[in-house]
Short mmCIF file of C-alpha atoms in Angstrom, two decimals:
data_model
loop_
_atom_site.label_atom_id
_atom_site.label_comp_id
_atom_site.label_asym_id
_atom_site.label_seq_id
_atom_site.Cartn_x
_atom_site.Cartn_y
_atom_site.Cartn_z
CA MET A 1064 155.51 -43.17 113.76
CA GLN A 1065 159.08 -42.11 114.26
CA LEU A 1066 160.28 -43.14 110.79
CA ASP A 1067 157.43 -41.39 109.00
CA ARG A 1068 158.52 -38.15 110.53
CA ALA A 1069 162.16 -38.79 109.69
CA TRP A 1070 161.70 -39.59 105.99
CA PRO A 1071 161.21 -36.05 104.72
CA TRP A 1072 164.47 -35.13 106.42
CA ILE A 1073 166.34 -38.14 105.09
CA SER A 1074 165.02 -37.31 101.65
CA THR A 1075 166.03 -33.68 102.02
CA VAL A 1076 169.60 -34.71 102.72
CA ALA A 1077 169.51 -37.09 99.69
CA ARG A 1078 168.08 -34.33 97.49
CA LEU A 1079 170.66 -31.72 98.46
CA GLY A 1080 173.48 -34.26 98.24
CA LEU A 1081 172.48 -35.32 94.76
CA ALA A 1082 172.09 -31.67 93.74
CA ALA A 1083 175.64 -30.99 94.92
CA VAL A 1084 176.94 -33.99 92.99
CA PHE A 1085 175.44 -32.79 89.72
CA LEU A 1086 176.37 -29.14 90.23
CA VAL A 1087 179.98 -30.00 90.97
CA ALA A 1088 180.26 -32.54 88.13
CA GLY A 1089 178.70 -30.16 85.60
CA GLY A 1090 180.53 -27.10 86.91
CA LEU A 1091 183.93 -28.77 86.59
CA LYS A 1092 183.22 -29.68 82.96
CA VAL A 1093 181.43 -26.65 81.64
CA GLY A 1094 184.56 -24.48 81.42
CA ASP A 1095 186.21 -26.70 78.82
CA LEU A 1096 183.65 -28.31 76.57
CA ALA A 1097 186.27 -29.60 74.14
CA GLU A 1098 187.91 -31.43 77.02
CA SER A 1099 184.57 -32.85 78.09
CA GLY A 1100 184.04 -34.14 74.57
CA ARG A 1101 187.45 -35.80 74.66
CA ALA A 1102 186.57 -37.46 77.95
CA VAL A 1103 183.45 -38.91 76.33
CA ASN A 1104 185.46 -39.98 73.30
CA ALA A 1105 187.94 -41.80 75.53
CA TYR A 1106 185.27 -44.40 76.29
CA GLN A 1107 185.39 -45.32 72.56
CA ILE A 1108 181.62 -45.92 72.52
CA PHE A 1109 180.60 -43.13 70.20
CA ASP A 1110 182.55 -41.74 67.22
CA TYR A 1111 184.41 -38.56 67.87
CA ASP A 1112 181.80 -36.18 66.37
CA THR A 1113 179.01 -37.68 68.48
CA SER A 1114 181.28 -37.58 71.55
CA LYS A 1115 181.87 -33.90 71.02
CA VAL A 1116 178.14 -33.14 71.03
CA ILE A 1117 177.54 -35.29 74.14
CA GLY A 1118 180.52 -33.75 75.87
CA ALA A 1119 179.20 -30.24 75.15
CA VAL A 1120 175.56 -30.87 76.19
CA GLN A 1121 176.17 -33.10 79.21
CA PRO A 1122 177.63 -30.44 81.57
CA PHE A 1123 174.65 -28.14 80.95
CA LEU A 1124 172.21 -30.98 81.63
CA GLU A 1125 174.08 -31.84 84.83
CA ILE A 1126 173.98 -28.27 86.08
CA ALA A 1127 170.25 -27.94 85.21
CA LEU A 1128 169.46 -31.19 86.99
CA GLY A 1129 171.50 -30.01 89.98
CA LEU A 1130 169.56 -26.76 90.16
CA LEU A 1131 166.22 -28.54 89.82
CA LEU A 1132 167.12 -30.84 92.71
CA LEU A 1133 168.44 -27.92 94.73
CA ILE A 1134 165.11 -26.08 94.55
CA GLY A 1135 163.16 -29.33 94.75
CA LEU A 1136 160.95 -29.09 91.71
CA ALA A 1137 159.13 -32.30 90.66
CA VAL A 1138 161.55 -34.21 92.87
CA ARG A 1139 160.37 -37.66 91.84
CA LEU A 1140 160.83 -36.93 88.13
CA SER A 1141 164.19 -35.19 88.70
CA ALA A 1142 165.31 -38.17 90.75
CA ALA A 1143 164.16 -40.57 88.01
CA ILE A 1144 166.15 -38.64 85.38
CA SER A 1145 169.15 -38.58 87.73
CA ALA A 1146 168.92 -42.32 88.23
CA LEU A 1147 168.73 -42.86 84.49
CA LEU A 1148 171.87 -40.70 83.90
CA LEU A 1149 173.73 -42.54 86.70
CA VAL A 1150 172.81 -45.91 85.23
CA VAL A 1151 174.13 -44.78 81.87
CA PHE A 1152 177.36 -43.53 83.55
CA ILE A 1153 177.81 -46.78 85.43
CA ALA A 1154 177.21 -48.80 82.26
CA GLY A 1155 179.82 -46.67 80.46
CA ILE A 1156 182.40 -47.25 83.19
CA ILE A 1157 181.75 -51.02 83.31
CA SER A 1158 181.97 -51.11 79.53
CA ALA A 1159 185.34 -49.35 79.53
CA TRP A 1160 186.49 -51.60 82.32
CA SER A 1161 185.50 -54.82 80.61
CA ARG A 1162 187.25 -53.70 77.40
CA GLY A 1163 190.44 -53.04 79.33
CA LEU A 1164 190.63 -49.36 78.39
CA GLN A 1165 193.13 -47.38 80.45
CA ILE A 1166 191.06 -44.28 81.13
CA ASP A 1167 189.93 -42.06 83.92
CA CYS A 1168 186.14 -42.05 84.11
CA GLY A 1169 186.09 -38.26 83.69
CA CYS A 1170 183.21 -38.05 86.19
CA PHE A 1171 184.64 -35.13 88.10
CA SER A 1172 187.78 -34.49 86.14
CA LYS A 1173 189.47 -34.33 82.81
CA GLY A 1174 189.13 -37.99 81.93
CA GLY A 1175 191.28 -39.50 79.29
CA ALA A 1176 194.10 -41.93 79.49
CA VAL A 1177 195.87 -43.05 82.66
CA ALA A 1178 198.84 -45.34 83.17
CA ASN A 1179 198.48 -49.06 83.71
CA GLY A 1180 197.24 -49.82 87.20
CA ASP A 1181 196.08 -46.27 87.74
CA THR A 1182 192.52 -46.98 86.70
CA GLN A 1183 189.97 -47.04 89.51
CA TYR A 1184 186.89 -48.40 87.87
CA GLY A 1185 185.75 -50.26 90.98
CA LEU A 1186 185.85 -47.09 93.04
CA ASP A 1187 184.10 -45.10 90.32
CA VAL A 1188 181.28 -47.60 89.99
CA ALA A 1189 180.89 -47.82 93.82
CA ARG A 1190 180.68 -44.02 94.04
CA ASP A 1191 178.14 -43.76 91.29
CA ALA A 1192 176.14 -46.57 92.87
CA GLY A 1193 176.13 -44.48 96.07
CA PHE A 1194 174.70 -41.56 94.12
CA LEU A 1195 172.17 -43.95 92.56
CA LEU A 1196 171.08 -44.87 96.11
CA LEU A 1197 170.38 -41.20 96.83
CA ALA A 1198 168.25 -40.99 93.70
CA GLY A 1199 166.51 -44.21 94.76
CA VAL A 1200 165.62 -42.75 98.15
CA LEU A 1201 164.03 -39.76 96.36
CA LEU A 1202 162.19 -41.99 93.96
CA VAL A 1203 160.52 -43.90 96.81
CA LYS A 1204 160.13 -40.93 99.20
CA PRO A 1205 160.06 -37.73 97.10
CA ARG A 1206 158.56 -35.59 99.86
CA THR A 1207 161.31 -33.29 101.21
CA ARG A 1208 161.62 -30.18 103.34
CA PHE A 1209 162.44 -26.75 101.86
CA SER A 1210 161.25 -27.74 98.39
CA MET A 1211 159.31 -26.01 95.67
CA ASP A 1212 157.08 -29.05 95.53
CA GLY A 1213 156.18 -28.61 99.19
CA LEU A 1214 155.57 -24.89 98.74
CA LEU A 1215 153.34 -25.42 95.74
CA MET A 1216 151.44 -28.25 97.39
CA GLY A 1217 150.72 -25.88 100.30
CA GLU A 1218 152.62 -27.95 102.89
CA ARG A 1219 154.03 -26.18 105.87
CA MET B 230 126.01 -33.31 117.33
CA SER B 231 122.96 -34.27 115.28
CA LYS B 232 123.12 -36.78 112.45
CA GLY B 233 122.68 -33.99 109.90
CA GLN B 234 125.66 -32.08 111.31
CA ARG B 235 127.81 -35.18 111.27
CA ASP B 236 126.97 -35.83 107.60
CA ARG B 237 127.77 -32.26 106.67
CA THR B 238 131.16 -32.43 108.38
CA ALA B 239 131.99 -35.74 106.66
CA ALA B 240 130.93 -34.36 103.29
CA LYS B 241 133.01 -31.25 103.83
CA ARG B 242 136.05 -33.41 104.61
CA ILE B 243 135.61 -35.44 101.46
CA VAL B 244 135.38 -32.28 99.37
CA GLU B 245 138.51 -30.92 101.01
CA GLN B 246 140.37 -34.17 100.40
CA GLN B 247 139.35 -34.10 96.76
CA LYS B 248 140.43 -30.50 96.47
CA ALA B 249 143.82 -31.35 97.94
CA ALA B 250 144.19 -34.34 95.58
CA ASP B 251 143.32 -32.13 92.63
CA ARG B 252 145.88 -29.59 93.70
CA ARG B 253 148.56 -32.26 94.09
CA ARG B 254 147.79 -33.56 90.60
CA THR B 255 147.90 -30.11 89.02
CA VAL B 256 151.15 -29.27 90.81
CA THR B 257 152.71 -32.60 89.81
CA ILE B 258 151.81 -32.09 86.15
CA TRP B 259 153.03 -28.52 85.90
CA THR B 260 156.24 -29.08 87.88
CA SER B 261 157.02 -32.04 85.64
CA VAL B 262 156.42 -29.93 82.56
CA ALA B 263 158.73 -27.29 84.09
CA VAL B 264 161.44 -29.86 84.75
CA VAL B 265 161.35 -31.15 81.19
CA ALA B 266 161.34 -27.60 79.88
CA VAL B 267 164.39 -26.66 81.98
CA LEU B 268 166.32 -29.72 80.78
CA VAL B 269 165.41 -29.03 77.11
CA VAL B 270 166.62 -25.43 77.50
CA ALA B 271 169.86 -26.66 79.10
CA GLY B 272 170.33 -29.04 76.19
CA VAL B 273 169.76 -26.28 73.67
CA ILE B 274 172.28 -24.04 75.51
CA GLY B 275 174.79 -26.87 75.32
CA TRP B 276 174.12 -27.31 71.63
CA VAL B 277 174.49 -23.58 70.90
CA ALA B 278 177.73 -23.43 72.91
CA PHE B 279 178.99 -26.44 70.96
CA SER B 280 178.11 -25.09 67.51
CA SER B 281 179.52 -21.63 68.18
CA GLN B 282 182.73 -23.22 69.31
CA GLU B 283 182.85 -25.37 66.14
CA LYS B 284 182.12 -22.37 63.98
CA LYS B 285 184.89 -20.33 65.63
CA ASN B 286 187.39 -23.11 65.02
CA THR B 287 186.60 -23.68 61.38
CA SER B 288 186.28 -20.06 60.39
CA ALA B 289 189.61 -19.07 61.89
CA LEU B 290 191.52 -22.10 60.62
CA THR B 291 194.88 -21.41 58.91
CA THR B 292 196.82 -24.55 58.08
CA PRO B 293 200.61 -24.13 57.81
CA SER B 294 201.66 -24.97 54.30
CA VAL B 295 204.58 -27.12 55.51
CA ALA B 296 202.25 -29.43 57.53
CA VAL B 297 201.76 -33.06 56.52
CA ASP B 298 199.37 -35.84 57.55
CA GLU B 299 196.14 -33.99 56.60
CA GLY B 300 197.92 -30.84 57.59
CA THR B 301 198.26 -31.82 61.25
CA ALA B 302 201.96 -32.58 61.71
CA PHE B 303 205.49 -31.54 60.83
CA ALA B 304 207.76 -34.21 59.39
CA PHE B 305 211.53 -34.61 59.77
CA GLY B 306 213.75 -37.20 58.20
CA THR B 307 212.98 -39.37 55.20
CA GLY B 308 213.08 -42.86 56.68
CA LYS B 309 210.57 -45.51 55.63
CA VAL B 310 209.24 -46.10 59.16
CA THR B 311 206.84 -43.44 60.38
CA VAL B 312 207.12 -42.26 63.97
CA ASP B 313 204.25 -40.05 65.13
CA LEU B 314 204.78 -38.02 68.33
CA TYR B 315 201.72 -36.41 69.89
CA GLU B 316 202.81 -33.95 72.58
CA ASP B 317 201.42 -31.07 74.58
CA PHE B 318 203.87 -28.30 75.46
CA MET B 319 202.35 -28.08 78.95
CA CYS B 320 202.79 -31.79 79.69
CA PRO B 321 205.66 -32.57 82.06
CA ILE B 322 205.76 -36.23 81.03
CA CYS B 323 206.22 -35.13 77.40
CA ASN B 324 209.20 -33.10 78.53
CA GLU B 325 210.61 -36.13 80.31
CA PHE B 326 210.04 -38.27 77.21
CA GLU B 327 211.78 -35.63 75.02
CA ASN B 328 214.76 -35.45 77.35
CA ALA B 329 215.11 -39.21 77.62
CA SER B 330 214.61 -39.92 73.89
CA ALA B 331 216.13 -36.82 72.23
CA THR B 332 219.27 -38.70 71.18
CA VAL B 333 217.37 -41.63 69.73
CA ILE B 334 214.94 -39.37 67.85
CA ASP B 335 217.82 -37.22 66.49
CA GLY B 336 219.47 -40.44 65.31
CA LEU B 337 216.36 -41.75 63.61
CA ILE B 338 216.08 -38.52 61.71
CA SER B 339 219.76 -37.97 60.83
CA GLN B 340 220.37 -41.61 59.81
CA ASN B 341 217.16 -41.66 57.75
CA LYS B 342 215.79 -44.61 59.72
CA ALA B 343 212.45 -42.95 60.26
CA THR B 344 210.24 -40.04 59.31
CA VAL B 345 209.37 -38.40 62.57
CA ARG B 346 206.09 -36.47 62.61
CA TYR B 347 205.40 -34.04 65.39
CA HIS B 348 201.77 -33.38 66.32
CA PRO B 349 201.63 -30.46 68.75
CA VAL B 350 198.28 -31.14 70.50
CA ALA B 351 196.57 -28.98 73.13
CA ILE B 352 194.72 -31.01 75.69
CA LEU B 353 195.98 -29.26 78.84
CA ASP B 354 194.60 -25.76 78.33
CA ARG B 355 192.90 -25.87 81.71
CA PHE B 356 196.25 -25.94 83.52
CA SER B 357 197.30 -22.42 82.59
CA ASN B 358 194.94 -20.14 84.50
CA GLY B 359 192.76 -19.48 81.48
CA THR B 360 195.63 -18.33 79.24
CA GLU B 361 195.37 -21.55 77.16
CA TYR B 362 199.11 -22.05 77.07
CA SER B 363 198.86 -25.42 75.35
CA THR B 364 196.99 -23.94 72.41
CA ARG B 365 199.20 -20.85 72.25
CA ALA B 366 202.38 -22.94 72.37
CA ALA B 367 201.14 -25.34 69.71
CA GLY B 368 200.09 -22.41 67.54
CA ALA B 369 203.48 -20.82 68.01
CA ALA B 370 205.14 -24.13 67.09
CA ALA B 371 203.21 -24.06 63.78
CA ALA B 372 204.50 -20.54 63.14
CA ALA B 373 208.01 -21.81 63.92
CA ALA B 374 207.55 -24.67 61.47
CA GLN B 375 206.47 -22.18 58.84
CA GLY B 376 209.69 -20.27 59.62
CA GLY B 377 211.69 -23.49 59.17
CA LYS B 378 212.70 -23.80 62.84
CA PHE B 379 210.22 -26.22 64.31
CA ARG B 380 212.63 -28.60 66.00
CA GLU B 381 214.79 -25.80 67.41
CA PHE B 382 211.72 -24.02 68.78
CA HIS B 383 210.21 -27.27 70.07
CA LYS B 384 213.40 -27.97 72.00
CA ILE B 385 213.73 -24.50 73.57
CA LEU B 386 210.00 -24.42 74.47
CA TYR B 387 210.42 -27.66 76.43
CA ALA B 388 213.63 -26.39 78.03
CA ASN B 389 211.53 -23.43 79.32
CA GLN B 390 208.41 -25.42 80.14
CA PRO B 391 206.15 -23.60 82.67
CA GLU B 392 204.68 -25.38 85.68
CA GLU B 393 201.17 -26.77 85.39
CA ASN B 394 198.63 -24.38 86.93
CA SER B 395 200.81 -21.38 86.28
CA SER B 396 199.79 -18.90 83.58
CA GLY B 397 202.34 -20.42 81.22
CA LEU B 398 204.79 -18.37 79.16
CA ASP B 399 203.25 -15.18 77.87
CA ASN B 400 203.37 -14.35 74.18
CA ALA B 401 206.27 -11.90 74.65
CA LYS B 402 208.36 -14.70 76.19
CA ILE B 403 207.34 -17.13 73.45
CA ILE B 404 208.41 -14.62 70.81
CA GLU B 405 211.68 -13.98 72.65
CA LEU B 406 212.41 -17.71 72.66
CA GLY B 407 211.51 -17.90 68.95
CA LYS B 408 213.91 -15.07 68.16
CA SER B 409 216.65 -16.82 70.11
CA VAL B 410 216.45 -19.76 67.67
CA GLY B 411 216.42 -17.47 64.63
CA LEU B 412 212.77 -16.83 63.99
CA GLY B 413 211.81 -13.41 62.72
CA ASP B 414 208.95 -10.91 62.62
CA ASP B 415 206.61 -13.25 60.76
CA PHE B 416 206.80 -15.55 63.74
CA ALA B 417 206.08 -12.74 66.18
CA THR B 418 203.09 -11.55 64.11
CA ALA B 419 201.68 -15.09 63.96
CA VAL B 420 202.01 -15.53 67.74
CA ASN B 421 200.43 -12.15 68.50
CA ASN B 422 197.59 -12.70 66.00
CA LYS B 423 196.96 -16.27 67.15
CA THR B 424 197.19 -17.22 63.47
CA TYR B 425 197.55 -20.92 64.09
CA ASP B 426 195.60 -21.34 67.35
CA SER B 427 192.57 -22.81 65.57
CA TRP B 428 194.94 -25.12 63.76
CA ALA B 429 196.15 -26.40 67.19
CA THR B 430 192.53 -27.25 67.96
CA LYS B 431 192.28 -29.15 64.71
CA VAL B 432 195.45 -31.13 65.51
CA THR B 433 193.94 -31.97 68.91
CA GLU B 434 190.66 -33.07 67.34
CA THR B 435 192.52 -35.28 64.83
CA PHE B 436 194.45 -36.79 67.79
CA SER B 437 191.18 -37.52 69.63
CA SER B 438 189.39 -38.90 66.59
CA ARG B 439 192.26 -41.41 66.31
CA ASN B 440 191.31 -42.53 69.82
CA TYR B 441 194.45 -41.30 71.52
CA ASN B 442 193.82 -39.84 74.95
CA GLY B 443 197.03 -38.87 76.66
CA THR B 444 200.31 -37.20 75.95
CA PRO B 445 202.89 -38.14 74.98
CA THR B 446 201.48 -40.70 72.57
CA VAL B 447 204.12 -42.40 70.45
CA VAL B 448 203.02 -44.27 67.36
CA VAL B 449 205.28 -46.28 65.06
CA ASN B 450 203.78 -47.23 61.68
CA GLY B 451 200.30 -46.75 63.09
CA LYS B 452 200.84 -48.84 66.16
CA GLN B 453 201.02 -47.17 69.61
CA VAL B 454 204.26 -47.88 71.50
CA GLN B 455 204.26 -48.28 75.25
CA SER B 456 206.74 -49.33 77.88
CA ALA B 457 206.67 -52.89 79.17
CA ASN B 458 204.20 -51.88 81.92
CA GLY B 459 201.99 -49.94 79.62
CA GLY B 460 203.32 -46.51 80.38
CA VAL B 461 205.24 -43.89 78.43
CA PRO B 462 207.91 -45.59 76.23
CA GLY B 463 211.57 -44.99 76.91
CA PRO B 464 214.31 -44.59 74.27
CA ASP B 465 214.88 -48.37 74.15
CA ASP B 466 211.18 -49.10 73.51
CA LEU B 467 211.22 -46.56 70.69
CA THR B 468 214.38 -48.03 69.14
CA LYS B 469 213.00 -51.57 69.32
CA ALA B 470 209.64 -50.52 67.84
CA VAL B 471 211.32 -48.77 64.92
CA GLU B 472 213.67 -51.73 64.28
CA ALA B 473 210.71 -54.12 64.34
CA ALA B 474 208.77 -51.90 61.99
CA ALA B 475 211.73 -51.65 59.60
CA GLY B 476 211.81 -55.51 59.46
#
């Protein structure tokens, strides 16, 4: 079947795409952990001390997840964890949106306050939903080309 | 092919399939363990980075003796209404706010209509090519306050504001500006030794823990002031807010 042969390739693209997303997102935040903590705090979900810890740990987790996806180790599990993270991010954005907070989501940037009308929650949610779709593809079809999984399973 | 041969071939295939299934199971288990381990290690690295940063900030903390509001601001004027200004020296919009509202703020202070408290926060360190200009400038402002020249220094620092994504003003230039408003050797020493840089971090943390996110943030008697469309307030917005708070 044509599609059966195509899936590993589609999944490979999804895997590398998702890896890039997490590597970029984590890489942009890891240089200024205090800033990352402030971005978490801007959501006003956790108190400031908790936000600081989340803000410091999150970039490292994102980079680790990105690297795991890049080499393709336990792709289904990595994808599941990615999906979980993305669901949490989307929930956070929707929560900030519904409370009328004027913040940048801080997904790939500094986060924090923005002027009235400069928020783009809809766009942020749509983008994260797109990433969630990539994770979904990998959850259903975790077999990919050029992966550690494939190497260890003895696939050619 | 005899029946015996066919049976042997079939049996061999079943054994091979089982072997492959076993291998898949083993690989899945161990790769999953590896993934969890990698994520745990990443989390620990994050935690260590976080706590070493915290430790650095608390151990080096020197609070200027002239600071008020839990040691995080410098107050001017004696009016009943409290005006809190949270500003970053790297922030262009803060500069615009200062230029637009300087006369109003000066009036509030000189006519004793308000106590104006300046909180020099540092949220824009990433815009100075790694030289952390926001922190250095805020630390220098604390040294200037200690030397009794905060407002003068504040003004001249905004007048010489560097572009975002430049390296900011270097310490020599900061000291030169300080001397031009009458600050002396104590100021220069504090700037060179980064005496108040950890204090700038503390001011920033206090700002964040109060759930303020952007600069400038203008607060009158505990209530954030914004323009009609939710942006940075202008001089009229500030005047109105102070009058309303005065009752």
